[in-house]
Coordinates of C-alpha atoms and ligand atoms in Angstrom, one line a residue:
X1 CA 31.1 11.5 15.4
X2 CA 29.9 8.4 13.3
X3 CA 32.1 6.0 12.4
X4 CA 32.1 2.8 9.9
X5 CA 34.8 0.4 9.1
X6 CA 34.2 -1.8 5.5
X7 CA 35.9 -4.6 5.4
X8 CA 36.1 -5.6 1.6
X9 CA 38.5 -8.3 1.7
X10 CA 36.5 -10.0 3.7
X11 CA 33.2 -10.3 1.5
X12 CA 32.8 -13.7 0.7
X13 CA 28.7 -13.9 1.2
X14 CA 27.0 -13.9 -1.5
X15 CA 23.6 -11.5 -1.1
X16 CA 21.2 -13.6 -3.4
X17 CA 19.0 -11.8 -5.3
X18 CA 16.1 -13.8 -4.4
X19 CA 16.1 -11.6 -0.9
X20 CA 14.7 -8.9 -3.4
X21 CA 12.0 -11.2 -4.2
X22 CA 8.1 -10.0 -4.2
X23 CA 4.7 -11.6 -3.3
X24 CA 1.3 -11.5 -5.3
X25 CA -1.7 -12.6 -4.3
X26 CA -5.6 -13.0 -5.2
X27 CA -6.1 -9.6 -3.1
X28 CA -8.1 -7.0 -3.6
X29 CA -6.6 -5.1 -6.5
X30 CA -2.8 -6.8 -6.7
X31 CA -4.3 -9.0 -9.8
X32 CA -6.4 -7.8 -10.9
X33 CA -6.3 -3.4 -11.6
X34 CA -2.2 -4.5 -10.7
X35 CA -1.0 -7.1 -12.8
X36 CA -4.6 -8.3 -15.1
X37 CA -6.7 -5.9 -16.7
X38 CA -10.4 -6.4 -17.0
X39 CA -9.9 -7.3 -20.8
X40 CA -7.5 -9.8 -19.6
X41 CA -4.4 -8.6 -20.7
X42 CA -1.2 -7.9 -18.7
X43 CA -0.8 -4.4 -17.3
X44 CA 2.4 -3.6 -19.6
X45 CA 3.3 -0.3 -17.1
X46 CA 3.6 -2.8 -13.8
X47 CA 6.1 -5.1 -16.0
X48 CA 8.1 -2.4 -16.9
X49 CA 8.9 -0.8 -14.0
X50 CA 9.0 -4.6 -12.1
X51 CA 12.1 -5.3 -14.8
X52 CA 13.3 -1.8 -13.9
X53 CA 14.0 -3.2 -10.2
X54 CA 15.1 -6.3 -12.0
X55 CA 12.3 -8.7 -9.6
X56 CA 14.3 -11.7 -9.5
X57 CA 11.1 -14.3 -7.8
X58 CA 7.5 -13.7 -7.5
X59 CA 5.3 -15.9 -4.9
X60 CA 2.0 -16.6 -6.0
X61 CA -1.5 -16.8 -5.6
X62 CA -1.0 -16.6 -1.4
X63 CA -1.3 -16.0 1.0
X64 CA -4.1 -17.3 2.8
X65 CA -5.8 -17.5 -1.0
X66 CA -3.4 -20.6 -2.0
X67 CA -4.8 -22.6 0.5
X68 CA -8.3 -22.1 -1.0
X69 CA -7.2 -22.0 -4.2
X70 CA -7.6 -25.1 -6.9
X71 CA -5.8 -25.1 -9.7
X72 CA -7.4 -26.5 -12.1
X73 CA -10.1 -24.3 -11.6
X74 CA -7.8 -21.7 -13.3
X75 CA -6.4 -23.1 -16.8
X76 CA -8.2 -23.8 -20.0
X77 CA -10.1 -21.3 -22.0
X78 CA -11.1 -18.4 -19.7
X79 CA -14.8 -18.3 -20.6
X80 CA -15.5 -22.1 -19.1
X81 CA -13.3 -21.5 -16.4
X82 CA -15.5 -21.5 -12.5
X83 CA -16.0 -18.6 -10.4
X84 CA -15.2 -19.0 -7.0
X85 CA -15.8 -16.8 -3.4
X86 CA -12.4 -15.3 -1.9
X87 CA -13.8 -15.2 1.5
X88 CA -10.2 -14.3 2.8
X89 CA -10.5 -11.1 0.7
X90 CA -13.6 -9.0 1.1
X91 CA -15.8 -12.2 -0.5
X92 CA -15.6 -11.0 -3.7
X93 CA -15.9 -13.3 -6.7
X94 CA -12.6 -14.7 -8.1
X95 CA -13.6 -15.4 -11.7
X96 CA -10.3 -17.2 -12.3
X97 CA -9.4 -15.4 -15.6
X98 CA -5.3 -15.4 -14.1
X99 CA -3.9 -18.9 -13.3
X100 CA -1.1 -20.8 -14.1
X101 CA -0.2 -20.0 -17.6
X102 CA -0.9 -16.3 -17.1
X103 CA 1.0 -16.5 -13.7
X104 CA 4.0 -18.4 -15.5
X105 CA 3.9 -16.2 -18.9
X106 CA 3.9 -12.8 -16.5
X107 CA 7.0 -14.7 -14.7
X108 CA 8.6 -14.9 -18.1
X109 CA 7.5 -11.4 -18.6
X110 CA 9.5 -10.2 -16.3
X111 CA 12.3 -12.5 -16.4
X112 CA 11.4 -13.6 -12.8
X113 CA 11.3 -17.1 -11.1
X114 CA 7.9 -18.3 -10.1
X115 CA 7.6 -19.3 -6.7
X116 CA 4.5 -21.4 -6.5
X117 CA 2.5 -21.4 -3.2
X118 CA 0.5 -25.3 -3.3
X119 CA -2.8 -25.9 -1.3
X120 CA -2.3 -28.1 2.0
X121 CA -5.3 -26.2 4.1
X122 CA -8.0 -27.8 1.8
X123 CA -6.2 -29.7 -1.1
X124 CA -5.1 -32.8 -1.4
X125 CA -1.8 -34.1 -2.0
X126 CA -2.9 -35.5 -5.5
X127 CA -4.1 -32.0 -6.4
X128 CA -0.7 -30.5 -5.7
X129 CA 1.1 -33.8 -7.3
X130 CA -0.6 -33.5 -10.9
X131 CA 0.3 -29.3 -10.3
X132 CA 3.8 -29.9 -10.3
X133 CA 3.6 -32.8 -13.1
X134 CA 1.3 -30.0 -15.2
X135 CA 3.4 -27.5 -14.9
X136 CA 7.0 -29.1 -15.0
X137 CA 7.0 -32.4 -16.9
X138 CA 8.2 -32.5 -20.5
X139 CA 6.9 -36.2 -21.8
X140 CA 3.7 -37.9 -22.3
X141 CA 1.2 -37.9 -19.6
X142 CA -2.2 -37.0 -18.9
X143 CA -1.4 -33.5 -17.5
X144 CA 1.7 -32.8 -19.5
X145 CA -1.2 -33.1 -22.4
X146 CA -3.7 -31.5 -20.8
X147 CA -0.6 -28.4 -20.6
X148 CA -0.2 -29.1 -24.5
X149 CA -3.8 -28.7 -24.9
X150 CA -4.0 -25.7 -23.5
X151 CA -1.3 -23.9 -25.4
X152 CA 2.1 -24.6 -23.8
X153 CA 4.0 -26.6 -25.3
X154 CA 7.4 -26.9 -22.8
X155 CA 7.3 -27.1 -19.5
X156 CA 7.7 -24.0 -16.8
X157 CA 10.3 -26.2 -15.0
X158 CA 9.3 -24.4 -11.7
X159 CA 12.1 -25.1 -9.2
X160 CA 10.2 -22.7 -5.8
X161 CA 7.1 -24.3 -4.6
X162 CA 5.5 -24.0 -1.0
X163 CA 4.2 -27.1 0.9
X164 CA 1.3 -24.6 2.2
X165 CA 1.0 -20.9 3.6
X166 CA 0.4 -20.0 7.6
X167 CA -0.7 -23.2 8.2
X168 CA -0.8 -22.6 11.9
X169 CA -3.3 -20.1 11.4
X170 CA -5.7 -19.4 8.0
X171 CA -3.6 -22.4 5.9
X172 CA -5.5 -24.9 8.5
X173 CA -5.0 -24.3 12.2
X174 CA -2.7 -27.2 12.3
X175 CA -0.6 -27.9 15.5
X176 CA 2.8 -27.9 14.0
X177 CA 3.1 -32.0 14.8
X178 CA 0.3 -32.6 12.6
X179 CA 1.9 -30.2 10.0
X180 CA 4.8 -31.8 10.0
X181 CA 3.5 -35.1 9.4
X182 CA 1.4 -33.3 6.7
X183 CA 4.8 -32.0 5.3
X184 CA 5.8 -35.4 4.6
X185 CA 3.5 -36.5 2.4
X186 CA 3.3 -32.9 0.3
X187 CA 6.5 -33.1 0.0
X188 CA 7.2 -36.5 -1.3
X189 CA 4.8 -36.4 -3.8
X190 CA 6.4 -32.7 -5.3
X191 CA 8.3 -34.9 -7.9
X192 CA 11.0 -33.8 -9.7
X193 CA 11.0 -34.3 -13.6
X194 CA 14.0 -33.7 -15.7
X195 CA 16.8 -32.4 -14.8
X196 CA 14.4 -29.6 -12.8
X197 CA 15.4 -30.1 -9.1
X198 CA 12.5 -28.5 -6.8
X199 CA 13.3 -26.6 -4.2
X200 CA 10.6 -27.3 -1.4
X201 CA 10.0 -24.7 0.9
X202 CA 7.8 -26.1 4.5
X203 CA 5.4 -23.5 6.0
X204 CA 7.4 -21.7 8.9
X205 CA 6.9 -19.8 12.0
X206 CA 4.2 -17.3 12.7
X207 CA 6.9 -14.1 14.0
X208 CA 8.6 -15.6 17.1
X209 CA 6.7 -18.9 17.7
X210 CA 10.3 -20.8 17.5
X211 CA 8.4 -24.4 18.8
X212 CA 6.9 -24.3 15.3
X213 CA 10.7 -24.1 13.8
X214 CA 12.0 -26.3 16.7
X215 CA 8.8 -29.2 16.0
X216 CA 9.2 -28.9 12.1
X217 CA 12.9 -29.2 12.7
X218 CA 12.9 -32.1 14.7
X219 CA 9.7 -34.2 12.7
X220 CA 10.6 -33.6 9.6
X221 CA 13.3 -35.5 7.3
X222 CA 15.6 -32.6 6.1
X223 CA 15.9 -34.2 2.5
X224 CA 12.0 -33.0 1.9
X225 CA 12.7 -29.5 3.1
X226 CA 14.9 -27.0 1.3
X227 CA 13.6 -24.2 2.7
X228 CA 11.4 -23.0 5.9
X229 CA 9.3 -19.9 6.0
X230 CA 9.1 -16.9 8.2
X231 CA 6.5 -14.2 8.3
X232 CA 7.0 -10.7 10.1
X233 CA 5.0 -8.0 9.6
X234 CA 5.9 -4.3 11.0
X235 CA 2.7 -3.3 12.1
X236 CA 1.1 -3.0 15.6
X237 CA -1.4 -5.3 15.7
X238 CA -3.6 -3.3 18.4
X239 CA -3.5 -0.1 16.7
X240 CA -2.2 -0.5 13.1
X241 CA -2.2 3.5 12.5
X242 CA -2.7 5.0 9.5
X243 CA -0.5 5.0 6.4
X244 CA -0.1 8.7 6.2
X245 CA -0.8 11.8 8.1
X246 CA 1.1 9.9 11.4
X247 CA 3.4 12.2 13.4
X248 CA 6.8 11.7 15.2
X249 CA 5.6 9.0 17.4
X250 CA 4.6 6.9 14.6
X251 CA 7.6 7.2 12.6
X252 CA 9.8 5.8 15.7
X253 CA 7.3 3.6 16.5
X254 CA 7.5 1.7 13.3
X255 CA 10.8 2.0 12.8
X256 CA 11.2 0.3 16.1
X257 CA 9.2 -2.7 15.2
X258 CA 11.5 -3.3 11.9
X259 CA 14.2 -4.2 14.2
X260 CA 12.4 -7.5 15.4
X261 CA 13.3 -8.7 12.1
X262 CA 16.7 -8.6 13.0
X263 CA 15.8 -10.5 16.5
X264 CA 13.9 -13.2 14.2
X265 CA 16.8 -13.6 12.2
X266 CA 18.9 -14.4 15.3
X267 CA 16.8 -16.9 17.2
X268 CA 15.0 -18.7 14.2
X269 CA 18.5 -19.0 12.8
X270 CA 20.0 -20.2 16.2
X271 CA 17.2 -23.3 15.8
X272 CA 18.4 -23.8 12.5
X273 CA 21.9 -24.0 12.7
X274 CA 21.4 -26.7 15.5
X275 CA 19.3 -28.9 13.8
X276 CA 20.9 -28.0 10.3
X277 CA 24.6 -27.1 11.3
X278 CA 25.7 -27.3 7.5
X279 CA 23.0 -24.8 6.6
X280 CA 21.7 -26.8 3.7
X281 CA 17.7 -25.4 4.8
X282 CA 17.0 -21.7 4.0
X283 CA 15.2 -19.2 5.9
X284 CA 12.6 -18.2 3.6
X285 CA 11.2 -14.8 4.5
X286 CA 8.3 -15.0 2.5
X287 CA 6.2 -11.9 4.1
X288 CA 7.0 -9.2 5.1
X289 CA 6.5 -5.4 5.6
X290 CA 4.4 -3.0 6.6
X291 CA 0.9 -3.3 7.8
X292 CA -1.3 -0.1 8.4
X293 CA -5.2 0.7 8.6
X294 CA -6.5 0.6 4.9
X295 CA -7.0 4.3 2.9
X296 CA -10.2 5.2 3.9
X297 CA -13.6 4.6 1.9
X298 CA -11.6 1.2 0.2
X299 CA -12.6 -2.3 1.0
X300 CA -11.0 -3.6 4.1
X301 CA -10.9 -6.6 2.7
X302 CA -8.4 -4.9 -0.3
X303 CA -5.9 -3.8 2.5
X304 CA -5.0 -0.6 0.2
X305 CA -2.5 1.8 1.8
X306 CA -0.4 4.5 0.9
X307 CA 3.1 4.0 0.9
X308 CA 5.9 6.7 2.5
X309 CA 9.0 7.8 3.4
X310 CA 8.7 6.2 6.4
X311 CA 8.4 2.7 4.4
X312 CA 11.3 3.7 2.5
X313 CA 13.3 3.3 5.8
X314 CA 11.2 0.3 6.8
X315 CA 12.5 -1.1 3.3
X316 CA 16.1 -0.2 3.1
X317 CA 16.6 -1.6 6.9
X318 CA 15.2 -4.9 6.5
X319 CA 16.8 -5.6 2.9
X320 CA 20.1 -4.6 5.3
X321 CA 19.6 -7.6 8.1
X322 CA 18.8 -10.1 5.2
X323 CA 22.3 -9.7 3.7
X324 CA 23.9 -9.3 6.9
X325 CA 21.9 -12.8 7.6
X326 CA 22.6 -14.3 3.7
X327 CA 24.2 -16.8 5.2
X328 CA 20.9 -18.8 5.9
X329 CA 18.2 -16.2 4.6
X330 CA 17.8 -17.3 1.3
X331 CA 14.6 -15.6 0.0
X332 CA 12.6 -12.8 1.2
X333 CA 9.2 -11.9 -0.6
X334 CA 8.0 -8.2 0.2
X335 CA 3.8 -8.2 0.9
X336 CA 2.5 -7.4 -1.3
X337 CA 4.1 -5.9 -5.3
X338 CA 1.0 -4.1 -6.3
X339 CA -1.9 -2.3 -5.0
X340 CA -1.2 -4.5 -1.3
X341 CA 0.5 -3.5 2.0
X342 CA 3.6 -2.5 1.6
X343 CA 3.6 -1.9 -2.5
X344 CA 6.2 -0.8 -4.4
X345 CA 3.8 -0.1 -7.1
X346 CA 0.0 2.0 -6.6
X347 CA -2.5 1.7 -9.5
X348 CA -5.2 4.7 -9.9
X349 CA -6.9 4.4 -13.2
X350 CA -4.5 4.6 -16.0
X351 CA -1.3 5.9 -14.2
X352 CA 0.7 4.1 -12.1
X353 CA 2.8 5.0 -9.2
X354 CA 6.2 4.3 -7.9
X355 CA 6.3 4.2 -4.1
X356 CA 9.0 5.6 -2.4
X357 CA 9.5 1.5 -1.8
X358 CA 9.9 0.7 -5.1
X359 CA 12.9 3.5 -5.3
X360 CA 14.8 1.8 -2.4
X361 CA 14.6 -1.5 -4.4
X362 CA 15.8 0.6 -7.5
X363 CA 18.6 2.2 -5.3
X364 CA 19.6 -1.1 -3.9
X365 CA 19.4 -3.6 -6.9
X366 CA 23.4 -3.6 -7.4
X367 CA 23.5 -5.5 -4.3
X368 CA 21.7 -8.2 -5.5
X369 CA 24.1 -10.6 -6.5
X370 CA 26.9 -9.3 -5.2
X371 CA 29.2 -10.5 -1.9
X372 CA 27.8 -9.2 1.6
X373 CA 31.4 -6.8 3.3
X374 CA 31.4 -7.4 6.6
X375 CA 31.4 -4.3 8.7
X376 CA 31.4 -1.9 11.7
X377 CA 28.9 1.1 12.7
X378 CA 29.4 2.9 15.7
X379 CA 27.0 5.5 15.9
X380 CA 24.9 7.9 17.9
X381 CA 20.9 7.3 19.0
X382 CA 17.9 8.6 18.0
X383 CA 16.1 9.2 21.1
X384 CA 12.0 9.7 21.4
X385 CA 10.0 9.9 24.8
X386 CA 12.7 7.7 26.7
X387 CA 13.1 5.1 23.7
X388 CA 16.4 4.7 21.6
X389 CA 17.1 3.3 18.2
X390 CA 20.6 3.5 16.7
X391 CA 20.2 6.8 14.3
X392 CA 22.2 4.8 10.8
X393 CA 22.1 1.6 9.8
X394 CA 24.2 0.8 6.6
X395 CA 25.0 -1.6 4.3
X396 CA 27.8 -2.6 1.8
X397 CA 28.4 -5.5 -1.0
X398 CA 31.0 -5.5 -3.4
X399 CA 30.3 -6.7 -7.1
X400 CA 32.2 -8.8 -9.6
X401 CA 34.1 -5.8 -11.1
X402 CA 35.1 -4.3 -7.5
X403 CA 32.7 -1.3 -7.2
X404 CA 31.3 -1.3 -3.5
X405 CA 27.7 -0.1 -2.9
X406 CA 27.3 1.4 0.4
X407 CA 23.6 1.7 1.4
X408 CA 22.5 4.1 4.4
X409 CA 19.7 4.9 6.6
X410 CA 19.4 7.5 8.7
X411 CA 16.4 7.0 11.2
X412 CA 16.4 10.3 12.9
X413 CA 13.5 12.6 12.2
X414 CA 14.9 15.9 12.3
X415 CA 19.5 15.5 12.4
X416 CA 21.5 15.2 9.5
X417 CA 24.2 12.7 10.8
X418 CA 28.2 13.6 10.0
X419 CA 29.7 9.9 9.2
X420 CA 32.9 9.3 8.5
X421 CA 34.0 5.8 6.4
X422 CA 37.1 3.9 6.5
X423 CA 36.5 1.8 3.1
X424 CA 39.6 -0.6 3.7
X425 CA 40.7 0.1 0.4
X426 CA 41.0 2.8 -1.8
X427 CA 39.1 4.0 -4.6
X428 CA 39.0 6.2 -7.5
X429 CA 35.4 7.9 -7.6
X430 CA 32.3 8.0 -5.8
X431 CA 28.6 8.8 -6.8
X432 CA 25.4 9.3 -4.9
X433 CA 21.6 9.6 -4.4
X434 CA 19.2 9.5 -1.8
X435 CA 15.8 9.5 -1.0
X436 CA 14.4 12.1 1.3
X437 CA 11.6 14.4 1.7
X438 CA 10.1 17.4 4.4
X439 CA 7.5 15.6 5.7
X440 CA 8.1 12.1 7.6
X441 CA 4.9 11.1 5.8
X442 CA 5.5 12.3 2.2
X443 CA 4.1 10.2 -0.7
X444 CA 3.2 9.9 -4.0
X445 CA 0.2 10.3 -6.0
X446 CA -1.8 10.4 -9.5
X447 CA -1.4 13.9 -9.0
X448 CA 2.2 14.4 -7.8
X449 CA 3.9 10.7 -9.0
X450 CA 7.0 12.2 -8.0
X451 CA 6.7 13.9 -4.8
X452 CA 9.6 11.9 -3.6
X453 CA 11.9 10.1 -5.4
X454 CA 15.9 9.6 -5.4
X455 CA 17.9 12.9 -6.1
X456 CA 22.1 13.3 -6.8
X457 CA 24.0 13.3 -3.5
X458 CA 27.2 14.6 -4.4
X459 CA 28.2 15.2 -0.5
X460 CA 30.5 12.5 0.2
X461 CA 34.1 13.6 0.0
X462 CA 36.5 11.0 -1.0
X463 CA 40.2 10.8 0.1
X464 CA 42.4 7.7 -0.2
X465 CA 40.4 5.1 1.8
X466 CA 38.3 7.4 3.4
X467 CA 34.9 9.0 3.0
X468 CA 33.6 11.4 4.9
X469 CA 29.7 13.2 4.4
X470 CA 26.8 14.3 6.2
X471 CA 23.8 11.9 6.1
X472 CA 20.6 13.7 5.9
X473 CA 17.7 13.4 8.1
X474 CA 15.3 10.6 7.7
X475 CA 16.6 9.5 4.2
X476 CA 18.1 6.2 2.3
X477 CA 21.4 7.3 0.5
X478 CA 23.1 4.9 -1.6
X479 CA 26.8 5.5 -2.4
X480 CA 28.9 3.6 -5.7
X481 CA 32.7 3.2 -5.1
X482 CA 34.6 2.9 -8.1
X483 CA 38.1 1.6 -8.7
Ligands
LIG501 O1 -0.3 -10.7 2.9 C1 -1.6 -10.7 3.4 C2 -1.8 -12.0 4.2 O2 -1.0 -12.0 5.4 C3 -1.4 -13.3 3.6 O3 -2.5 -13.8 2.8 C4 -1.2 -14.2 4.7 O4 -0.3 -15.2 4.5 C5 -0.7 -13.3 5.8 O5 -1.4 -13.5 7.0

């Protein structure tokens, strides 16, 4: 039998919202066909169901495209604005018709924070000084007119901005010494103006290279750096695999991956909290997800790929080790929101699609805000050709009125899993849904948007403290407790 112990009275970590945060960049269709249509005008169906998962940060415009990217090359009227070569991203011509003031109107769109990602790999320090003063100051000077000029009137008052992306590898090849050093002088020239305070986010480790954290740690004056970055994708590198149409094997396989996160979590964090014991830096997670061979006949460049159940899991397990790590993780940034890796939201023509991520962001969004409960699995494995992964993983915050929400994930491909809850308090109602399907690799389409999606799980019996139900196989259920 399955057991889990909540431990409400002992919530007192707040889950940020901003570890529901989002990335877009100058990719293949993301922008533009996700966000920008060719008549440049927003796509009105992405903002919609973006504010329907209530996106609380978007990181923009990279990726290893902000570190090619030049800013001023993107503001002003449209048709004098320069083309440039995104040789990141299937060298196809950028034609800069989205930049800053459509990124930061989108932003208010959506009722999102920007997240700015500035140029280090082959900017200068100026450029990414008079970006800030552009986009953030509120008196007279020469970019705060040239803002007025061009239509907006009050600042963005941008508070996230990245010194640099991957600078160990396409932001520069820097040894993470020299970055540091680099660091410095990004970062002291980032000024703040008003009362806008930025928060300054230093380009962190590739996966598990924890010299870079240790060496950016240790040569950098922690006054510059609010926040460090991480990067972690789920993918096999060797053999990415294909999207869909992957059989048992797969499933485990990625599923197993998903759990270095957790790992990363750990050690980076160790580093951390020695060199930063009051945990004043955050862990900014701002990549991650899954990474799988493109959909055939698209660019490879474009890195197109459908989006499953098995993603789903991927999803609902990672957002779980951020708030059990809220503590330091301060932001995560799923790659990529539209049309990119791991999207919660597919474009084909006129209709769009939400992916069985984007309904584990839906599912989960009443934990964004709310404090992390501490709490206790013990459950059975989910075994495959000698290999074991725990078969749940769960979840639980409680909000501002009391309710609990209790996220679960049941990994195993084929068994429901009996769990019974001790919920170390007692409550008056419970409701349900989750998100399952037949196939491992189910997904949606033009054709069938809705192949999967959430249904009403009215399984889970509730009596005094307890709860008892039967998980099913390979979903994400998530349970409200009322008072
Ligand atoms: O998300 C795609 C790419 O992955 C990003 O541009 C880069 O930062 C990372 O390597």
């Amino acid at each position: 039998m399955n057991t889990l112990a909540l431990h409400p009275d002992e919530a007192r970590i707040t889950i940020s919202r901003h570890l529901y945060g989002h990335f877009s960049e100058h990719l293949g269709r993301c922008i533009y066909g996700g966000f920008w249509n060719a008549d440049d005008t927003f796509r009105e169906d992405v903002i919609e169901a973006l504010k329907e998962i209530q996106i609380p940060n978007l990181r923009w415009p990279g990726g290893c495209f902000a570190d090619e990217y030049h800013w001023r090359d993107g503001i002003g009227p449209r048709e004098n604005r320069p083309s440039m070569v995104n040789t990141n991203w299937g060298g196809v011509t950028e034609n800069n018709h989205f930049g800053t003031h459509e990124f930061l109107d989108l932003c208010e769109r959506l009722g999102t924070e920007p997240y700015i990602c500035g140029n280090v790999g082959s900017g200068t320090v100026q450029e990414l000084a008079e970006w800030v003063e552009y986009v953030n100051f509120e008196g007279i000077s020469p970019r705060a007119d040239e803002r007025r000029k061009n239509g907006r009137a009050q600042p963005w008052n941008v508070k996230y901005w990245g010194v640099g992306n991957e600078s160990w590898g396409c932001g520069g090849h820097m040894r993470p010494e020299f970055y540091a050093d680099e660091f410095r002088r990004y970062a002291t020239y980032c000024r703040n103006y008003g009362g806008n305070r930025l928060y300054k986010i230093a380009c962190g480790a590739n996966v598990d290279d924890y010299k870079w954290t240790e060496a950016l740690l240790k040569n950098t004056p922690h006054h510059l750096m609010q926040g460090l970055s991480l990067h972690y994708y789920t993918t096999n590198w060797t053999d990415k695999g294909p999207a869909t149409g992957f059989d048992e094997a797969g499933w485990f396989d990625t599923l197993q991956r998903t759990f270095k996160m957790g790992e990363l979590l750990e050690r980076h964090g160790a580093l951390m909290d020695h060199y930063d014991p009051q945990r004043k830096i955050g862990l900014i997670v701002d990549e991650w997800g899954t990474w799988f061979n493109v959909e055939p006949a698209t660019n490879p460049g474009f890195l197109y790929q459908q989006n499953t159940l098995r993603d789903a899991l991927v999803a609902g397990i990672h957002l779980h080790l951020f708030h059990s790590h809220a503590e330091r993780v301060h932001m995560a940034n799923l790659a990529q929101t539209v049309n990119v890796l791991q999207a919660v939201l597919l474009t084909e023509g006129p209709t769009l699609i939400k992916t069985p991520t984007w309904h584990v962001f839906e599912m989960y969004k009443g934990h964004q805000d709310a404090k992390n409960i501490p709490l206790h699995l013990a459950c059975g494995e989910y075994t495959l050709e000698g290999k074991t992964l725990p078969a749940l993983h769960a979840s639980a915050s409680k909000s501002a009125d009391g309710s609990v929400l209790l996220t679960l994930c049941n990994l195993h491909a084929s068994d429901a899993q009996p769990l019974t809850v001790d919920l170390g308090a007692a409550f008056a109602s419970v409701t349900g849904r989750t998100l399952t399907a037949d196939a491992l690799d189910t997904h949606n389409t033009a054709a069938n948007p809705n192949a999967i999606a959430p249904q009403p799980f009215d399984g889970a019996i509730l009596s005094g403290n307890s709860l008892t139900l039967t998980v099913p196989a390979r979903s994400v259920t998530a349970l409200t407790l009322n008072l």
